[in-house]
PDB file of C-alpha atoms in Angstrom:
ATOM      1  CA  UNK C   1      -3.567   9.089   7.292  1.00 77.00           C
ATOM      2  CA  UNK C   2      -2.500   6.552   4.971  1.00 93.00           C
ATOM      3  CA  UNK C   3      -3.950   3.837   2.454  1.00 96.00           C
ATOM      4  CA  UNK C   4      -3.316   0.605   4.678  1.00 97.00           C
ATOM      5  CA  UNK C   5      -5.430  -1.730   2.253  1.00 98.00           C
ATOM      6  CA  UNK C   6      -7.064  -1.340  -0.803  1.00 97.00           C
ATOM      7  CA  UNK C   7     -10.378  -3.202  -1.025  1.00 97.00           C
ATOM      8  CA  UNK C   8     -12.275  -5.149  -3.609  1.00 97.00           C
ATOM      9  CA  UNK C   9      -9.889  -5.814  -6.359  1.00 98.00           C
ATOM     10  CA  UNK C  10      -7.917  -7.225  -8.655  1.00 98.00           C
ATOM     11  CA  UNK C  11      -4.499  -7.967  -8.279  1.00 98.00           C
ATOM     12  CA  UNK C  12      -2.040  -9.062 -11.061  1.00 98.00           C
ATOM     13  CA  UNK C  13       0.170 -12.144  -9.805  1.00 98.00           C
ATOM     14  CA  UNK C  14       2.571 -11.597 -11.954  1.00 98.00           C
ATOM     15  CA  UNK C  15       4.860  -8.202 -10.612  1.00 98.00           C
ATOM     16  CA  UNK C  16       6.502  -5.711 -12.521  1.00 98.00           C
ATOM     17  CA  UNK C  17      10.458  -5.668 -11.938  1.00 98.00           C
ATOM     18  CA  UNK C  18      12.142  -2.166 -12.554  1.00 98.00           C
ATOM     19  CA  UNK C  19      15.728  -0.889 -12.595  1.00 98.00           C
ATOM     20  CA  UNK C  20      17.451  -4.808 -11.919  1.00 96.00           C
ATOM     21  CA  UNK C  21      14.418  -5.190  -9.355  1.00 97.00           C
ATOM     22  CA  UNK C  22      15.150  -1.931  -7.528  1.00 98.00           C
ATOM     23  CA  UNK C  23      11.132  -1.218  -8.056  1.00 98.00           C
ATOM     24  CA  UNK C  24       8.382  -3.944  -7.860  1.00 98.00           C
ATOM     25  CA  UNK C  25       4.964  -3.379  -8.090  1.00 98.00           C
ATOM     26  CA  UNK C  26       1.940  -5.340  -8.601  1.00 98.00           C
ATOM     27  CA  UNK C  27      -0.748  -3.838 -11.147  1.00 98.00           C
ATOM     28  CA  UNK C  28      -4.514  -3.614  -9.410  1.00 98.00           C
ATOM     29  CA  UNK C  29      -7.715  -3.233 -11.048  1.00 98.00           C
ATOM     30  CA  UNK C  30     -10.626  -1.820  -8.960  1.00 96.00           C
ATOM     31  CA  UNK C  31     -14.221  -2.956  -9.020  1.00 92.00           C
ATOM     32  CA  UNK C  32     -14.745   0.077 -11.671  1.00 94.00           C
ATOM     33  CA  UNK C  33     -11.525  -0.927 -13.769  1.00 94.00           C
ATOM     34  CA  UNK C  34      -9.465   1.906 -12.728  1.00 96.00           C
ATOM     35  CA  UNK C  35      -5.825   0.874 -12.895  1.00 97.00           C
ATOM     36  CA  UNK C  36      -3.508   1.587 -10.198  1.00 98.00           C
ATOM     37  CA  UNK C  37      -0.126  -0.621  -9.094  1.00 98.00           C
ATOM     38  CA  UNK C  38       0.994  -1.188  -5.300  1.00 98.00           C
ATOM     39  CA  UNK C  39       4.860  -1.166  -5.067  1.00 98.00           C
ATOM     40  CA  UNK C  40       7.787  -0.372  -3.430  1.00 98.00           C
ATOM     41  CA  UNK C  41      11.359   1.714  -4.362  1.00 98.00           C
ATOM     42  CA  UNK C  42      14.874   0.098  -2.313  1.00 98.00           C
ATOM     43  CA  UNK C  43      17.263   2.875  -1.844  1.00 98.00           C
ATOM     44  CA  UNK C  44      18.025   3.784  -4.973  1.00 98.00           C
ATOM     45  CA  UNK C  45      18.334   6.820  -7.408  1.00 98.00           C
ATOM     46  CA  UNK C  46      16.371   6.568  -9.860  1.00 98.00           C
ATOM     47  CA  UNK C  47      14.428   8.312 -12.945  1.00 98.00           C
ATOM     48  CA  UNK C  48      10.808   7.366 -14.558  1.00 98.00           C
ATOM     49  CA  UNK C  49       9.118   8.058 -17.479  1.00 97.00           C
ATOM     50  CA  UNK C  50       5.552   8.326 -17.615  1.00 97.00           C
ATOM     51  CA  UNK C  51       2.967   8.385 -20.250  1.00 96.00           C
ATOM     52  CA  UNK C  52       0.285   8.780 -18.963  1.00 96.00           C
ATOM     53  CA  UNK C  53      -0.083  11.286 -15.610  1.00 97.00           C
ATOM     54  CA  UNK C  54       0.244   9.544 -12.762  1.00 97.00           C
ATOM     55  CA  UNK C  55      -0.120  10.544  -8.657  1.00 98.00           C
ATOM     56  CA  UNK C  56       2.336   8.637  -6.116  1.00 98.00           C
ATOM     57  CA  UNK C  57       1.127   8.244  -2.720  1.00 98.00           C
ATOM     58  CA  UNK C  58       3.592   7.044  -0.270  1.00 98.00           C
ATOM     59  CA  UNK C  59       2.233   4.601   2.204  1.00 98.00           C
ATOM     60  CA  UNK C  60       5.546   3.629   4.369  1.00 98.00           C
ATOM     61  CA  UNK C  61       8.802   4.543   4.061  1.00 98.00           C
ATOM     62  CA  UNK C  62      10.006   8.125   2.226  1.00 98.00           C
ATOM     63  CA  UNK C  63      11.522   9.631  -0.966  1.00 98.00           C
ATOM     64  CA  UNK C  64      12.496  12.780  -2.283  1.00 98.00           C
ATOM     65  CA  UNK C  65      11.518  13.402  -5.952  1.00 98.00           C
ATOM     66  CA  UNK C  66      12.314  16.228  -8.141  1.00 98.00           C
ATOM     67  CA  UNK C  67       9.984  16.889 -11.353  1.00 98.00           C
ATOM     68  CA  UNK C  68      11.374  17.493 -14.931  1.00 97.00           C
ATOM     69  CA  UNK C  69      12.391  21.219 -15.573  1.00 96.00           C
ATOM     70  CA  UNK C  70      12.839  21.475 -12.123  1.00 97.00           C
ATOM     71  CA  UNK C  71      15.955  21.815  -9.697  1.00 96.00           C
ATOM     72  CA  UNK C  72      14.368  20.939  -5.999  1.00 96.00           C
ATOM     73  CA  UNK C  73      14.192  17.825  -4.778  1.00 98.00           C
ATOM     74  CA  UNK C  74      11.005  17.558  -2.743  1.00 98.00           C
ATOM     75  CA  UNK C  75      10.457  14.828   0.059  1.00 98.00           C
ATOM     76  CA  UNK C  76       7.226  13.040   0.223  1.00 98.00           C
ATOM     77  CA  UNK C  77       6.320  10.672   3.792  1.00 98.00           C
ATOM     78  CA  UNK C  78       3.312   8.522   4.370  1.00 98.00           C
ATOM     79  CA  UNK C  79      -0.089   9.899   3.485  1.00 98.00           C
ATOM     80  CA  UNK C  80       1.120  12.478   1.298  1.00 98.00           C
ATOM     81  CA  UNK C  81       0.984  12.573  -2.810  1.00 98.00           C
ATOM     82  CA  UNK C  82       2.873  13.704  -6.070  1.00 98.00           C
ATOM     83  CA  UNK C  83       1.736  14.012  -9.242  1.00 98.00           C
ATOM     84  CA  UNK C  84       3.191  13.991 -12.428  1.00 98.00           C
ATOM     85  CA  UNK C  85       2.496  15.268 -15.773  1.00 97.00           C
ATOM     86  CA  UNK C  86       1.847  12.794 -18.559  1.00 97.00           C
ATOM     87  CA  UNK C  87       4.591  12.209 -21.224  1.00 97.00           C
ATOM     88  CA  UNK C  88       6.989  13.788 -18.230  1.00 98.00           C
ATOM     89  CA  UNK C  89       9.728  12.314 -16.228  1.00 97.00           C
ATOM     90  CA  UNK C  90      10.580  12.604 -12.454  1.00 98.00           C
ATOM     91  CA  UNK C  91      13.522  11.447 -10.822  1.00 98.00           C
ATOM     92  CA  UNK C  92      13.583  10.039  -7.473  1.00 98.00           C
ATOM     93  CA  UNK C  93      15.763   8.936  -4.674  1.00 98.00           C
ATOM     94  CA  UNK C  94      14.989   6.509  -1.794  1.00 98.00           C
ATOM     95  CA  UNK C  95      16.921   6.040   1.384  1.00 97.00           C
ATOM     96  CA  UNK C  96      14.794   4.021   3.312  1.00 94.00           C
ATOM     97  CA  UNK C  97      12.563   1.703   1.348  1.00 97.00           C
ATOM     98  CA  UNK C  98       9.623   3.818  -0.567  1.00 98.00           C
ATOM     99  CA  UNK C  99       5.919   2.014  -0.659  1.00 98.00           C
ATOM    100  CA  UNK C 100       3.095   3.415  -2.778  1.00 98.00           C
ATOM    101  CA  UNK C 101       0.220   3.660  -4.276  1.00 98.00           C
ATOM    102  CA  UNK C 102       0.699   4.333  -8.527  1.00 98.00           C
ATOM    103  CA  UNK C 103      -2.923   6.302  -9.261  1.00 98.00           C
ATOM    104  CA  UNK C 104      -2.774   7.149 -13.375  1.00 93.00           C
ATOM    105  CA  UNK C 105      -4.477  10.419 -12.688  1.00 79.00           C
TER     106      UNK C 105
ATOM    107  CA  UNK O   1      -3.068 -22.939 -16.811  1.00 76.00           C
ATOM    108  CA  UNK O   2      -1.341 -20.190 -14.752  1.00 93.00           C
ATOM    109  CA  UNK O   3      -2.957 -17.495 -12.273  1.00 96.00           C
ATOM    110  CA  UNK O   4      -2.983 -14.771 -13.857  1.00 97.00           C
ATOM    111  CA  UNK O   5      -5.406 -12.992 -11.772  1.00 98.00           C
ATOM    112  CA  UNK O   6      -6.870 -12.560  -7.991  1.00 97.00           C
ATOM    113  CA  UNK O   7     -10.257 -11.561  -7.970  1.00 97.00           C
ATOM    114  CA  UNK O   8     -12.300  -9.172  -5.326  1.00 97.00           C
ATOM    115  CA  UNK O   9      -9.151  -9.272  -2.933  1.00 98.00           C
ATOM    116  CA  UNK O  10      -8.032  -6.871  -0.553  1.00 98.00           C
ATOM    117  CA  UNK O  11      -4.134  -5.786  -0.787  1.00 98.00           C
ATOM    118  CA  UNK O  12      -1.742  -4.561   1.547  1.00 98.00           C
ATOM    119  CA  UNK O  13      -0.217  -1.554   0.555  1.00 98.00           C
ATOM    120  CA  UNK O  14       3.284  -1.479   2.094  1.00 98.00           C
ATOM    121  CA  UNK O  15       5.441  -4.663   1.012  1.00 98.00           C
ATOM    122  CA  UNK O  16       7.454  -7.055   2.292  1.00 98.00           C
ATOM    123  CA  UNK O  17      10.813  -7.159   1.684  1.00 98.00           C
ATOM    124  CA  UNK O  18      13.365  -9.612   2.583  1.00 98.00           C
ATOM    125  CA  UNK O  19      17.111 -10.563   1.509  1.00 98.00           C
ATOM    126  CA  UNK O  20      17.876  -6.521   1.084  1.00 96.00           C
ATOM    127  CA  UNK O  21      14.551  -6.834  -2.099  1.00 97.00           C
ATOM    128  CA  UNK O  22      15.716 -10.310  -3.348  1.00 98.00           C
ATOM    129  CA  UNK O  23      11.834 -11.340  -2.518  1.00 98.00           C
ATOM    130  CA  UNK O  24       9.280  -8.469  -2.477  1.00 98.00           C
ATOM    131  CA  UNK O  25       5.695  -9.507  -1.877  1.00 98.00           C
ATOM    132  CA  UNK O  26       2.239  -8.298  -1.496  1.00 98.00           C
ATOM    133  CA  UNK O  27       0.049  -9.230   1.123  1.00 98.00           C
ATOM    134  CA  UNK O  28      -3.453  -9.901   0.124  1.00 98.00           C
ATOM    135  CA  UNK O  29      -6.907 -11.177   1.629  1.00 98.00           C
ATOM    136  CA  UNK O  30      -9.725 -13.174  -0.351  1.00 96.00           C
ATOM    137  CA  UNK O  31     -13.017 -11.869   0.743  1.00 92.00           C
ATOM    138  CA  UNK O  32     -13.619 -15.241   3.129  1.00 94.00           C
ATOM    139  CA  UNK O  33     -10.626 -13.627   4.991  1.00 94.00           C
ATOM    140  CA  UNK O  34      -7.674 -16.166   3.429  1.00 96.00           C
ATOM    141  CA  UNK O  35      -4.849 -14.562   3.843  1.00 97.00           C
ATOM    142  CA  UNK O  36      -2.209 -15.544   0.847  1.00 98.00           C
ATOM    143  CA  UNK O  37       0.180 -13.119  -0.535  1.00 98.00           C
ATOM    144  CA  UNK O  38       1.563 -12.693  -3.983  1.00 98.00           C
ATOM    145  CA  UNK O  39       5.203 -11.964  -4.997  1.00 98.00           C
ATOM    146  CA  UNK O  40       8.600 -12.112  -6.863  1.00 98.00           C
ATOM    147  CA  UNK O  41      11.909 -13.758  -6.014  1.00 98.00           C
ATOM    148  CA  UNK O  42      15.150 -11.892  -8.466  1.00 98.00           C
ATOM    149  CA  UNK O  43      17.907 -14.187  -9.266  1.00 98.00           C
ATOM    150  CA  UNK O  44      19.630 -15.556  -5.931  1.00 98.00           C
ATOM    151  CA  UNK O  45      19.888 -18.779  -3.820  1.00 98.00           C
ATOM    152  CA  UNK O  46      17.855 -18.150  -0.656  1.00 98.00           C
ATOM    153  CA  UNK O  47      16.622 -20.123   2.329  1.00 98.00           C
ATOM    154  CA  UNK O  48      13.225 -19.586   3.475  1.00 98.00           C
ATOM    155  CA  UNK O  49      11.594 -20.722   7.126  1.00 97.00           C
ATOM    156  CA  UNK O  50       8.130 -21.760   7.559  1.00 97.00           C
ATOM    157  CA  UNK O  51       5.489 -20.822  10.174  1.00 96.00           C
ATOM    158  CA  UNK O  52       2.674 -22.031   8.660  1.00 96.00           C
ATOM    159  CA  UNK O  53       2.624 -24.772   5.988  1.00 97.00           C
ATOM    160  CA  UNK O  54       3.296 -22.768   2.394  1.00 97.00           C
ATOM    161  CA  UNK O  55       2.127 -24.242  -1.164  1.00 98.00           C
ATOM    162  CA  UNK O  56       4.220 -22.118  -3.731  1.00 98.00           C
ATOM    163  CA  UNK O  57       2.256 -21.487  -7.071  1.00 98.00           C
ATOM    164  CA  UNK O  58       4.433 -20.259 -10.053  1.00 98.00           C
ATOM    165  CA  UNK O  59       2.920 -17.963 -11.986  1.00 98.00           C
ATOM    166  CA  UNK O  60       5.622 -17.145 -14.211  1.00 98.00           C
ATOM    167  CA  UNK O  61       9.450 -17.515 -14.656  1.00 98.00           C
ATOM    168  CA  UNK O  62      10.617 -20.617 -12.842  1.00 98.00           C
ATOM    169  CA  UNK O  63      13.154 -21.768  -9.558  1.00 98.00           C
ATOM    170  CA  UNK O  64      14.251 -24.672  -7.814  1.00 98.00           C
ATOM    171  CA  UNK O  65      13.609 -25.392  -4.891  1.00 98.00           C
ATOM    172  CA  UNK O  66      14.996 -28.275  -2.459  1.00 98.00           C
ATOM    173  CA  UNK O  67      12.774 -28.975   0.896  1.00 98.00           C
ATOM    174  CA  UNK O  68      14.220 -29.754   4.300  1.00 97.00           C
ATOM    175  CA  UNK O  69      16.075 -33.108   4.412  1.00 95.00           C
ATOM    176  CA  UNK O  70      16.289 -33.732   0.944  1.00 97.00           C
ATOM    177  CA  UNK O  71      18.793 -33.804  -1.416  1.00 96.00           C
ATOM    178  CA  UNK O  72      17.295 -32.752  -4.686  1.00 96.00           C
ATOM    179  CA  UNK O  73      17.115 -29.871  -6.497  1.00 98.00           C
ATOM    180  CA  UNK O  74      13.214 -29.592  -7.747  1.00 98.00           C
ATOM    181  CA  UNK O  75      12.105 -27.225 -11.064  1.00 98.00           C
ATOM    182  CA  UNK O  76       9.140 -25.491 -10.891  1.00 98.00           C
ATOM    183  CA  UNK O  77       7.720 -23.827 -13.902  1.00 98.00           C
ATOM    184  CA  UNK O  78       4.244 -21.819 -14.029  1.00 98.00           C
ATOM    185  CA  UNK O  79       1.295 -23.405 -13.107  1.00 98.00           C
ATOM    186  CA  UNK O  80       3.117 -25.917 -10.558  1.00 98.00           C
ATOM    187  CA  UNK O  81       2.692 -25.911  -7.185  1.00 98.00           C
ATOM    188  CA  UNK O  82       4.674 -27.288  -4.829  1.00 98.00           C
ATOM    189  CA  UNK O  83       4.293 -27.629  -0.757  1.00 98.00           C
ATOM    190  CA  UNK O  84       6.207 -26.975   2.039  1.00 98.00           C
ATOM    191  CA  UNK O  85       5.326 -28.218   5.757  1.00 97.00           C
ATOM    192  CA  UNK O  86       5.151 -26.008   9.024  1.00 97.00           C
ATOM    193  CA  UNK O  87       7.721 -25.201  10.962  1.00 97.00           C
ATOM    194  CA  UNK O  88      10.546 -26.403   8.146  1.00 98.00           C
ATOM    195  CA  UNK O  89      12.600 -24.829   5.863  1.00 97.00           C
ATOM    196  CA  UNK O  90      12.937 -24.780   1.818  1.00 98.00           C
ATOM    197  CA  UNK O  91      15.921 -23.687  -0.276  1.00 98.00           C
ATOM    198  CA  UNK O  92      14.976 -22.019  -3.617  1.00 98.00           C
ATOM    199  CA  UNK O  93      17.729 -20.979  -6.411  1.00 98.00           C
ATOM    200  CA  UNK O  94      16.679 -18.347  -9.071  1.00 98.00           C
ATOM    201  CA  UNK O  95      17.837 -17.709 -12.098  1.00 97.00           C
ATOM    202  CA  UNK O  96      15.237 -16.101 -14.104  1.00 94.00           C
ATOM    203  CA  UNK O  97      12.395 -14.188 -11.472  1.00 97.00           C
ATOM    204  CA  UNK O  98      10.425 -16.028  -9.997  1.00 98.00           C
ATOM    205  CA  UNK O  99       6.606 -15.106  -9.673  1.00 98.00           C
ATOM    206  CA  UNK O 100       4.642 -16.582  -7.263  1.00 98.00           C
ATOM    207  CA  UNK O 101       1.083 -16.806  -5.279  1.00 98.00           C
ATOM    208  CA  UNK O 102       2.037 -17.979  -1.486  1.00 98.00           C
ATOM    209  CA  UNK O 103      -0.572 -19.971  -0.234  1.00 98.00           C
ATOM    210  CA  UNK O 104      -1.210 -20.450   3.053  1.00 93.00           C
ATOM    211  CA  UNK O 105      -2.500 -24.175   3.673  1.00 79.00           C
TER     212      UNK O 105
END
């Protein structure tokens, strides 16, 4: 089952641009002022940072990720979630184009 | 004044991507049921087709664009708008990304 639309909020018009523009995403406020970001990873290797802990749900499209301090890349498809630790890196690779849902757990 | 903001929209999760990620948008809904969509063009020379007549807000970064049967090259810079009619085309060069709100008119 995946997240098709997200209801009632706020959407920044202005995108974020990653990695030469290998990851967009647009940031989202809900009606509460959580924070999340709608985006999308081309195929592309790739490694993030985060500060603060964040969940990835995949909504089209797959990825495998693999977690700092780890050695196994794990794939994720639509309707299923991550998470990360805060201050943490994962990396990631996409061979068909990865769409998701940023939560900051 | 730019747009910095949509408010009490819903978004659609999975992205549209055309030119291999050159443009990358966002979907969204107002809560009267206007569909626009919001997004970001990377640095390229692209030619877009209409369906439905387009006005192209810049919300940040800047292109040019040149409509169908015209010879000039046209700068838009945020908080400008310009339109395109249905069923036409539009040419639009990039060199620093473009950020836009697509409305539908």
């Amino acid at each position: 089952m995946t997240t098709q639309t997200l209801d009632g909020v706020t959407v920044n018009t202005q995108a974020n641009v990653y990695f030469d523009g290998k990851c967009v995403s647009h940031g989202i406020a809900l009606a509460d002022g959580t924070k999340k970001s709608v985006g999308v990873i081309l195929p592309s290797t790739l490694t993030f940072n985060t500060g603060a802990p964040e969940i990835m749900e995949c909504v089209a499209g797959s990825c495998e990720y693999k977690l700092d301090g780890t050695d196994n890349w794990v794939k994720s498809t639509p309707g299923e979630k991550f998470s990360i630790p805060g201050n943490s890196k994962f990396d990631i690779r996409v061979t068909e184009s990865y769409h998701y849902i940023c939560h900051f757990a």
